[in-house]
Short mmCIF file of C-alpha atoms and ligand atoms in Angstrom, two decimals:
data_model
loop_
_atom_site.label_atom_id
_atom_site.label_comp_id
_atom_site.label_asym_id
_atom_site.label_seq_id
_atom_site.Cartn_x
_atom_site.Cartn_y
_atom_site.Cartn_z
CA UNK C 1 171.53 63.88 86.86
CA UNK C 2 169.44 66.31 84.79
CA UNK C 3 165.84 65.54 83.80
CA UNK C 4 167.00 65.35 80.17
CA UNK C 5 169.62 62.71 81.00
CA UNK C 6 167.08 60.70 82.99
CA UNK C 7 164.65 60.86 80.05
CA UNK C 8 167.37 59.78 77.62
CA UNK C 9 167.97 56.64 79.70
CA UNK C 10 164.36 55.60 79.13
CA UNK C 11 164.05 53.93 82.50
CA UNK C 12 160.64 52.58 83.36
CA UNK C 13 157.81 54.65 84.72
CA UNK C 14 157.55 52.32 87.71
CA UNK C 15 161.17 52.84 88.80
CA UNK C 16 160.76 56.60 88.46
CA UNK C 17 157.70 56.47 90.72
CA UNK C 18 159.77 55.55 93.79
CA UNK C 19 162.57 57.07 95.84
CA UNK C 20 165.53 55.53 97.64
CA UNK C 21 164.88 54.68 101.30
CA UNK C 22 165.38 57.78 103.52
CA UNK C 23 166.83 55.69 106.32
CA UNK C 24 169.40 54.09 104.01
CA UNK C 25 170.41 57.61 102.88
CA UNK C 26 171.15 58.63 106.50
CA UNK C 27 173.17 55.47 107.07
CA UNK C 28 175.22 56.28 103.95
CA UNK C 29 175.88 59.88 105.00
CA UNK C 30 176.85 58.89 108.54
CA UNK C 31 179.19 56.23 107.11
CA UNK C 32 180.80 58.88 104.92
CA UNK C 33 181.51 61.10 107.93
CA UNK C 34 182.89 58.14 109.84
CA UNK C 35 185.21 57.28 106.95
CA UNK C 36 186.62 60.80 107.36
CA UNK C 37 187.50 59.90 110.96
CA UNK C 38 184.54 61.75 112.52
CA UNK C 39 183.01 60.22 115.63
CA UNK C 40 179.29 59.98 114.82
CA UNK C 41 176.67 59.00 117.42
CA UNK C 42 174.24 56.85 115.50
CA UNK C 43 170.55 57.24 116.31
CA UNK C 44 169.68 56.61 112.68
CA UNK C 45 169.92 52.88 112.14
CA UNK C 46 166.73 50.91 112.69
CA UNK C 47 168.32 47.83 114.16
CA UNK C 48 168.95 46.19 117.52
CA UNK C 49 172.30 46.83 119.19
CA UNK C 50 172.25 43.29 120.57
CA UNK C 51 174.19 40.44 118.98
CA UNK C 52 172.27 37.51 117.54
CA UNK C 53 171.87 34.91 120.36
CA UNK C 54 174.53 32.19 120.36
CA UNK C 55 172.20 29.20 119.81
CA UNK C 56 170.97 30.81 116.58
CA UNK C 57 174.51 31.39 115.33
CA UNK C 58 175.40 27.80 116.23
CA UNK C 59 172.52 26.50 114.12
CA UNK C 60 173.81 28.43 111.11
CA UNK C 61 177.33 27.10 111.62
CA UNK C 62 175.86 23.59 111.93
CA UNK C 63 173.99 24.10 108.66
CA UNK C 64 177.21 25.02 106.85
CA UNK C 65 179.14 22.11 108.38
CA UNK C 66 176.29 19.76 107.51
CA UNK C 67 176.27 21.00 103.91
CA UNK C 68 172.78 22.39 104.13
CA UNK C 69 173.84 24.74 101.38
CA UNK C 70 171.64 23.91 98.40
CA UNK C 71 168.46 25.45 97.02
CA UNK C 72 165.37 24.81 99.09
CA UNK C 73 161.68 25.10 98.23
CA UNK C 74 160.97 28.68 97.15
CA UNK C 75 158.66 29.48 100.09
CA UNK C 76 161.13 28.00 102.59
CA UNK C 77 161.60 24.50 103.98
CA UNK C 78 158.63 22.68 105.46
CA UNK C 79 160.56 22.70 108.75
CA UNK C 80 160.80 26.49 108.71
CA UNK C 81 157.24 27.18 107.60
CA UNK C 82 155.99 24.88 110.35
CA UNK C 83 158.22 26.63 112.89
CA UNK C 84 156.88 30.05 111.86
CA UNK C 85 153.28 28.85 112.17
CA UNK C 86 153.99 27.06 115.45
CA UNK C 87 155.60 30.11 117.08
CA UNK C 88 152.76 32.39 116.01
CA UNK C 89 150.01 29.96 116.93
CA UNK C 90 151.48 29.43 120.40
CA UNK C 91 152.23 33.10 121.09
CA UNK C 92 149.08 34.67 119.60
CA UNK C 93 146.45 31.95 119.61
CA UNK C 94 146.28 31.82 115.82
CA UNK C 95 145.82 28.69 113.69
CA UNK C 96 148.10 29.03 110.68
CA UNK C 97 149.19 25.99 108.66
CA UNK C 98 152.30 25.45 106.55
CA UNK C 99 150.50 26.34 103.30
CA UNK C 100 149.53 29.70 104.75
CA UNK C 101 153.15 30.67 105.46
CA UNK C 102 155.88 31.93 103.15
CA UNK C 103 159.43 32.74 104.25
CA UNK C 104 161.12 35.59 102.39
CA UNK C 105 164.39 37.48 102.37
CA UNK C 106 163.38 39.82 105.21
CA UNK C 107 160.06 41.34 106.19
CA UNK C 108 160.53 44.02 103.54
CA UNK C 109 160.67 41.37 100.84
CA UNK C 110 157.53 39.71 102.20
CA UNK C 111 155.81 43.11 102.17
CA UNK C 112 156.94 43.83 98.63
CA UNK C 113 155.63 40.49 97.39
CA UNK C 114 152.34 40.84 99.26
CA UNK C 115 151.69 44.30 97.82
CA UNK C 116 152.53 43.14 94.29
CA UNK C 117 150.03 40.33 94.71
CA UNK C 118 147.23 42.44 96.22
CA UNK C 119 147.49 45.92 94.72
CA UNK C 120 146.68 46.84 91.12
CA UNK C 121 146.83 50.15 89.27
CA UNK C 122 144.43 52.65 90.81
CA UNK C 123 143.69 50.60 93.93
CA UNK C 124 143.51 52.63 97.11
CA UNK C 125 145.63 51.59 100.07
CA UNK C 126 144.98 53.21 103.44
CA UNK C 127 148.30 54.05 105.04
CA UNK C 128 148.63 55.56 108.54
CA UNK C 129 150.99 58.55 108.87
CA UNK C 130 153.68 58.61 110.11
CA UNK C 131 154.52 55.49 108.10
CA UNK C 132 157.60 53.34 107.77
CA UNK C 133 159.42 54.67 104.70
CA UNK C 134 159.04 51.64 102.46
CA UNK C 135 155.25 51.32 102.54
CA UNK C 136 154.63 54.35 100.33
CA UNK C 137 157.17 53.45 97.67
CA UNK C 138 156.27 49.77 97.54
CA UNK C 139 152.60 50.67 97.09
CA UNK C 140 153.46 53.20 94.38
CA UNK C 141 155.67 50.70 92.62
CA UNK C 142 152.66 48.41 92.33
CA UNK C 143 150.63 51.31 90.87
CA UNK C 144 148.53 51.74 94.00
CA UNK C 145 147.33 55.03 95.38
CA UNK C 146 148.20 55.78 99.03
CA UNK C 147 145.30 57.24 101.00
CA UNK C 148 147.05 58.82 103.95
CA UNK C 149 145.54 58.52 107.41
CA UNK C 150 146.98 61.31 109.56
CA UNK C 151 147.45 59.99 113.09
CA UNK C 152 147.02 62.52 115.88
CA UNK C 153 150.15 63.43 117.80
CA UNK C 154 148.00 64.52 120.77
CA UNK C 155 146.80 60.88 120.91
CA UNK C 156 150.41 59.61 120.73
CA UNK C 157 149.88 58.79 117.02
CA UNK C 158 147.53 55.93 117.91
CA UNK C 159 145.34 54.86 114.99
CA UNK C 160 141.70 54.11 115.78
CA UNK C 161 139.09 52.13 113.85
CA UNK C 162 137.00 55.27 113.52
CA UNK C 163 139.85 57.05 111.72
CA UNK C 164 140.19 54.15 109.29
CA UNK C 165 136.43 53.92 108.70
CA UNK C 166 136.33 57.57 107.56
CA UNK C 167 138.69 56.83 104.66
CA UNK C 168 137.03 53.72 103.23
CA UNK C 169 135.78 54.06 99.65
CA UNK C 170 134.62 51.53 97.04
CA UNK C 171 138.19 51.62 95.67
CA UNK C 172 139.85 50.66 98.97
CA UNK C 173 141.73 47.43 98.40
CA UNK C 174 144.08 47.19 101.36
CA UNK C 175 144.39 48.73 104.83
CA UNK C 176 147.91 48.82 106.24
CA UNK C 177 148.37 48.51 109.98
CA UNK C 178 151.75 48.71 111.66
CA UNK C 179 151.53 48.28 115.40
CA UNK C 180 153.92 48.84 117.13
CA UNK C 181 154.77 51.52 114.60
CA UNK C 182 158.00 52.49 113.01
CA UNK C 183 158.66 55.48 113.42
CA UNK C 184 156.29 56.62 116.21
CA UNK C 185 156.32 53.55 118.47
CA UNK C 186 152.52 53.91 118.68
CA UNK C 187 150.57 50.80 119.62
CA UNK C 188 146.96 50.41 118.52
CA UNK C 189 144.42 49.20 121.05
CA UNK C 190 143.51 45.55 120.34
CA UNK C 191 139.82 46.61 120.20
CA UNK C 192 140.64 49.05 117.40
CA UNK C 193 142.61 46.45 115.48
CA UNK C 194 139.71 44.00 115.81
CA UNK C 195 137.24 46.59 114.62
CA UNK C 196 139.39 47.49 111.59
CA UNK C 197 139.63 43.82 110.67
CA UNK C 198 135.88 43.37 111.07
CA UNK C 199 135.05 46.46 109.00
CA UNK C 200 137.46 45.39 106.28
CA UNK C 201 136.17 41.83 106.20
CA UNK C 202 132.60 43.02 105.85
CA UNK C 203 133.62 44.92 102.69
CA UNK C 204 136.02 42.36 101.22
CA UNK C 205 139.02 44.60 101.90
CA UNK C 206 142.43 43.19 102.83
CA UNK C 207 144.15 44.10 106.08
CA UNK C 208 147.90 43.88 105.81
CA UNK C 209 149.24 43.99 109.34
CA UNK C 210 152.97 44.57 109.56
CA UNK C 211 153.84 43.02 112.90
CA UNK C 212 157.62 43.13 112.64
CA UNK C 213 157.75 44.74 116.12
CA UNK C 214 154.99 42.66 117.68
CA UNK C 215 157.35 41.24 120.31
CA UNK C 216 158.54 44.73 121.22
CA UNK C 217 155.24 45.88 122.70
CA UNK C 218 155.56 47.60 126.08
CA UNK C 219 151.88 47.96 126.96
CA UNK C 220 151.57 44.50 128.49
CA UNK C 221 148.75 43.74 126.01
CA UNK C 222 150.47 41.98 123.13
CA UNK C 223 148.17 41.27 120.23
CA UNK C 224 148.30 40.02 116.64
CA UNK C 225 145.39 40.27 114.21
CA UNK C 226 146.28 36.66 113.38
CA UNK C 227 144.30 35.76 116.52
CA UNK C 228 141.09 36.75 114.69
CA UNK C 229 140.66 33.36 113.06
CA UNK C 230 137.20 34.00 111.68
CA UNK C 231 138.51 36.86 109.54
CA UNK C 232 141.71 35.30 108.28
CA UNK C 233 140.53 34.95 104.68
CA UNK C 234 141.14 38.72 104.33
CA UNK C 235 144.26 39.00 106.49
CA UNK C 236 147.95 39.17 105.67
CA UNK C 237 150.21 39.15 108.74
CA UNK C 238 153.82 40.13 108.16
CA UNK C 239 156.60 39.18 110.52
CA UNK C 240 160.35 39.28 110.70
CA UNK C 241 163.17 37.77 112.72
CA UNK C 242 165.20 40.97 112.27
CA UNK C 243 164.10 42.84 115.36
CA UNK C 244 162.74 39.99 117.51
CA UNK C 245 165.99 38.01 117.53
CA UNK C 246 168.49 40.75 116.58
CA UNK C 247 168.96 39.24 113.11
CA UNK C 248 168.73 42.23 110.74
CA UNK C 249 171.65 41.14 108.57
CA UNK C 250 170.46 37.55 108.20
CA UNK C 251 167.42 38.59 106.17
CA UNK C 252 164.52 36.40 107.19
CA UNK C 253 160.93 37.57 107.24
CA UNK C 254 157.60 35.98 106.49
CA UNK C 255 153.96 36.42 105.63
CA UNK C 256 150.97 34.46 106.85
CA UNK C 257 147.93 34.69 104.63
CA UNK C 258 145.38 32.53 102.80
CA UNK C 259 147.15 29.79 100.82
CA UNK C 260 146.10 31.42 97.51
CA UNK C 261 148.01 34.56 98.53
CA UNK C 262 151.10 32.78 99.82
CA UNK C 263 151.29 30.70 96.63
CA UNK C 264 150.94 33.81 94.47
CA UNK C 265 153.73 35.39 96.52
CA UNK C 266 155.81 32.24 96.05
CA UNK C 267 155.24 32.45 92.29
CA UNK C 268 156.67 35.98 92.30
CA UNK C 269 159.50 34.95 94.62
CA UNK C 270 160.32 32.03 92.31
CA UNK C 271 161.02 34.55 89.55
CA UNK C 272 163.27 36.86 91.56
CA UNK C 273 165.11 35.69 94.67
CA UNK C 274 163.99 32.05 94.97
CA UNK C 275 164.32 30.74 98.52
CA UNK C 276 165.76 32.68 101.47
CA UNK C 277 169.35 31.51 102.18
CA UNK C 278 169.33 27.86 103.25
CA UNK C 279 171.72 28.44 106.16
CA UNK C 280 169.60 31.29 107.47
CA UNK C 281 166.54 29.08 107.35
CA UNK C 282 168.20 26.63 109.75
CA UNK C 283 169.15 29.52 112.05
CA UNK C 284 165.56 30.77 111.88
CA UNK C 285 164.20 27.37 112.96
CA UNK C 286 166.55 27.48 115.96
CA UNK C 287 165.33 31.00 116.78
CA UNK C 288 161.65 30.10 116.54
CA UNK C 289 161.79 26.69 118.22
CA UNK C 290 164.55 27.45 120.74
CA UNK C 291 164.46 29.25 124.08
CA UNK C 292 162.56 32.55 123.96
CA UNK C 293 164.04 34.17 127.09
CA UNK C 294 166.37 36.23 124.91
CA UNK C 295 163.35 38.00 123.40
CA UNK C 296 162.01 38.98 126.82
CA UNK C 297 165.45 40.11 128.00
CA UNK C 298 165.82 42.41 125.00
CA UNK C 299 162.27 43.72 125.44
CA UNK C 300 162.97 44.66 129.07
CA UNK C 301 166.14 46.47 128.12
CA UNK C 302 164.34 48.41 125.39
CA UNK C 303 161.76 49.57 127.93
CA UNK C 304 164.55 50.98 130.11
CA UNK C 305 166.17 52.66 127.13
CA UNK C 306 162.83 54.07 125.99
CA UNK C 307 162.24 55.69 129.39
CA UNK C 308 165.78 57.03 129.41
CA UNK C 309 165.68 58.58 125.94
CA UNK C 310 162.22 60.09 126.29
CA UNK C 311 163.24 61.76 129.57
CA UNK C 312 166.44 63.03 127.95
CA UNK C 313 164.66 64.39 124.88
CA UNK C 314 161.97 66.12 126.92
CA UNK C 315 164.67 67.85 128.97
CA UNK C 316 165.92 69.68 125.84
CA UNK C 317 164.12 73.05 125.79
CA UNK C 318 161.81 73.20 122.77
CA UNK C 319 161.63 69.43 122.17
CA UNK C 320 158.40 67.58 122.92
CA UNK C 321 158.00 63.82 122.63
CA UNK C 322 155.14 61.34 122.85
CA UNK C 323 155.75 58.14 124.83
CA UNK C 324 156.39 55.30 122.39
CA UNK C 325 154.67 52.09 123.51
CA UNK C 326 156.65 49.70 121.34
CA UNK C 327 159.48 49.22 118.81
CA UNK C 328 162.72 51.11 119.56
CA UNK C 329 162.12 54.57 118.16
CA UNK C 330 161.24 57.94 119.67
CA UNK C 331 159.64 60.50 117.38
CA UNK C 332 160.25 63.91 118.96
CA UNK C 333 158.63 67.07 117.66
CA UNK C 334 161.25 69.67 116.72
CA UNK C 335 158.93 72.32 115.27
CA UNK C 336 160.10 74.85 117.88
CA UNK C 337 163.39 75.08 115.98
CA UNK C 338 161.94 75.66 112.52
CA UNK C 339 162.54 79.22 111.44
CA UNK C 340 165.57 79.54 113.71
CA UNK C 341 169.14 79.66 112.37
CA UNK C 342 167.95 79.21 108.79
CA UNK C 343 166.34 75.82 109.53
CA UNK C 344 163.22 75.38 107.42
CA UNK C 345 162.42 71.70 107.67
CA UNK C 346 162.93 68.55 109.70
CA UNK C 347 165.57 67.61 107.12
CA UNK C 348 167.44 70.83 107.90
CA UNK C 349 167.33 70.01 111.61
CA UNK C 350 168.55 66.43 111.03
CA UNK C 351 171.20 67.81 108.66
CA UNK C 352 172.45 70.25 111.29
CA UNK C 353 172.51 67.51 113.93
CA UNK C 354 174.51 65.26 111.64
CA UNK C 355 176.98 67.77 110.19
CA UNK C 356 177.51 69.98 113.24
CA UNK C 357 176.71 67.82 116.25
CA UNK C 358 177.65 64.53 114.58
CA UNK C 359 174.46 62.80 115.66
CA UNK C 360 172.64 60.75 113.00
CA UNK C 361 168.83 60.91 113.12
CA UNK C 362 166.23 60.43 110.37
CA UNK C 363 164.13 63.44 109.32
CA UNK C 364 160.35 63.09 109.49
CA UNK C 365 159.76 63.82 105.81
CA UNK C 366 160.68 60.20 104.98
CA UNK C 367 157.87 59.09 107.28
CA UNK C 368 155.33 61.61 106.00
CA UNK C 369 155.53 64.32 108.68
CA UNK C 370 157.32 67.67 108.64
CA UNK C 371 157.96 68.47 112.31
CA UNK C 372 159.74 65.40 113.67
CA UNK C 373 162.95 63.45 113.63
CA UNK C 374 163.27 59.76 114.37
CA UNK C 375 165.65 58.62 117.07
CA UNK C 376 166.53 54.95 117.29
CA UNK C 377 167.29 54.18 120.92
CA UNK C 378 168.56 50.67 120.26
CA UNK C 379 171.95 51.54 121.65
CA UNK C 380 173.69 51.79 125.04
CA UNK C 381 172.79 54.34 127.70
CA UNK C 382 176.30 55.77 127.33
CA UNK C 383 175.68 56.41 123.61
CA UNK C 384 172.28 57.91 124.42
CA UNK C 385 173.99 60.27 126.89
CA UNK C 386 176.60 61.31 124.36
CA UNK C 387 174.10 61.88 121.59
CA UNK C 388 171.53 63.69 123.73
CA UNK C 389 174.19 66.03 125.10
CA UNK C 390 175.37 66.88 121.59
CA UNK C 391 171.79 67.46 120.47
CA UNK C 392 171.09 69.69 123.45
CA UNK C 393 174.15 71.87 122.76
CA UNK C 394 173.37 72.16 119.08
CA UNK C 395 169.68 72.95 119.53
CA UNK C 396 169.91 75.40 122.45
CA UNK C 397 172.48 77.38 120.47
CA UNK C 398 169.81 78.23 117.87
C1 LIG S 1 157.66 48.50 110.01
C2 LIG S 1 158.71 47.65 109.39
N1 LIG S 1 158.35 46.63 108.61
C3 LIG S 1 159.24 45.85 108.02
C4 LIG S 1 160.60 46.06 108.20
C5 LIG S 1 161.52 45.14 107.48
O1 LIG S 1 162.47 44.54 108.24
P1 LIG S 1 163.32 43.35 107.61
O2 LIG S 1 163.27 43.46 106.15
O3 LIG S 1 164.68 43.55 108.17
O4 LIG S 1 162.68 42.09 108.11
C6 LIG S 1 161.03 47.12 108.98
C7 LIG S 1 162.46 47.41 109.12
O5 LIG S 1 162.89 48.41 109.62
C8 LIG S 1 160.07 47.93 109.60
O6 LIG S 1 160.43 48.95 110.37
#
């Protein structure tokens, strides 16, 4: 569409401030190739390869059979909000109550609502780079200004409190933390997270901690800022069932925050989606209150896959890769290939890998860096082998 046509449509300034999700764009292009009969190895999708555990599916089926199919309270049923608080309090030594919990249609929805409630025009939001694609656009949609915190690749992209402190200004309204990180897999040290929360609290700044991958932490030191009870009047903790219980398609996420924030988020939610799907809420209660062994089993398998993919990537001449300490992404540096074979950017490299090697990856530009691609290793070892071999052939030929 030309600029003139876009102007003629008179769409809002706020919709023109944002871009479609880069990861969704890769999924769409890979799907297109597949529909042409091409066998694509998919390292693009950010979702578990596991099926949702059976007891969770059974709870959803039970909800349908039991006609639990009507509207519920906007912020989720009392049963679900209690289950979210219970799980978090038990696992992370926090003390959240029902009123401090809101269930939304996925973690992304909870994030969107939280940012709309906290960020006004001109507010500064500190955002570590590389960032998950949606942070930047959601902040911009609210009129906020992203203050980018460049994480150091030599330090495995780990964000420290000192780095955050350097960027604080009187206009800072929110600090975003995302540990484990999508896309780098970096895990912040608990001491650094505590210090960020303390610094922010001292200045009346919000910390919005996206902990969607909190159960996929491979350091052995699992930590949620929700444990810092004395600072919780300036904390928003975001969570999701998507990755923890292999439930991406079900769409159930949540926020835990002061009751004034969760009720403001509920007010917004009441004017757009209303409650998350009633059936999914029952499934979520089963996930949160039921056996948790499935979470640990998946975590162990991800660790094996992480070691496998990092070794494979590092064995490709020219590719370097930090060791991700959580989530299920590797973020290799492909700068050695820029300038070769007409490739000028990470997008060009990802484009070549998709169109010529038929391997879907996500270029770093969507995450704020220019020399990386994101590999999702939530797949089988056999698929990792196939994809890595194709990547090797394509890249060494340059
Ligand atoms: C860092 C991060 N936060 C939030 C989400 C949202 O997940 P969902 O909306 O499926 O709960 C994702 C999904 O990829 C993510 O990577």
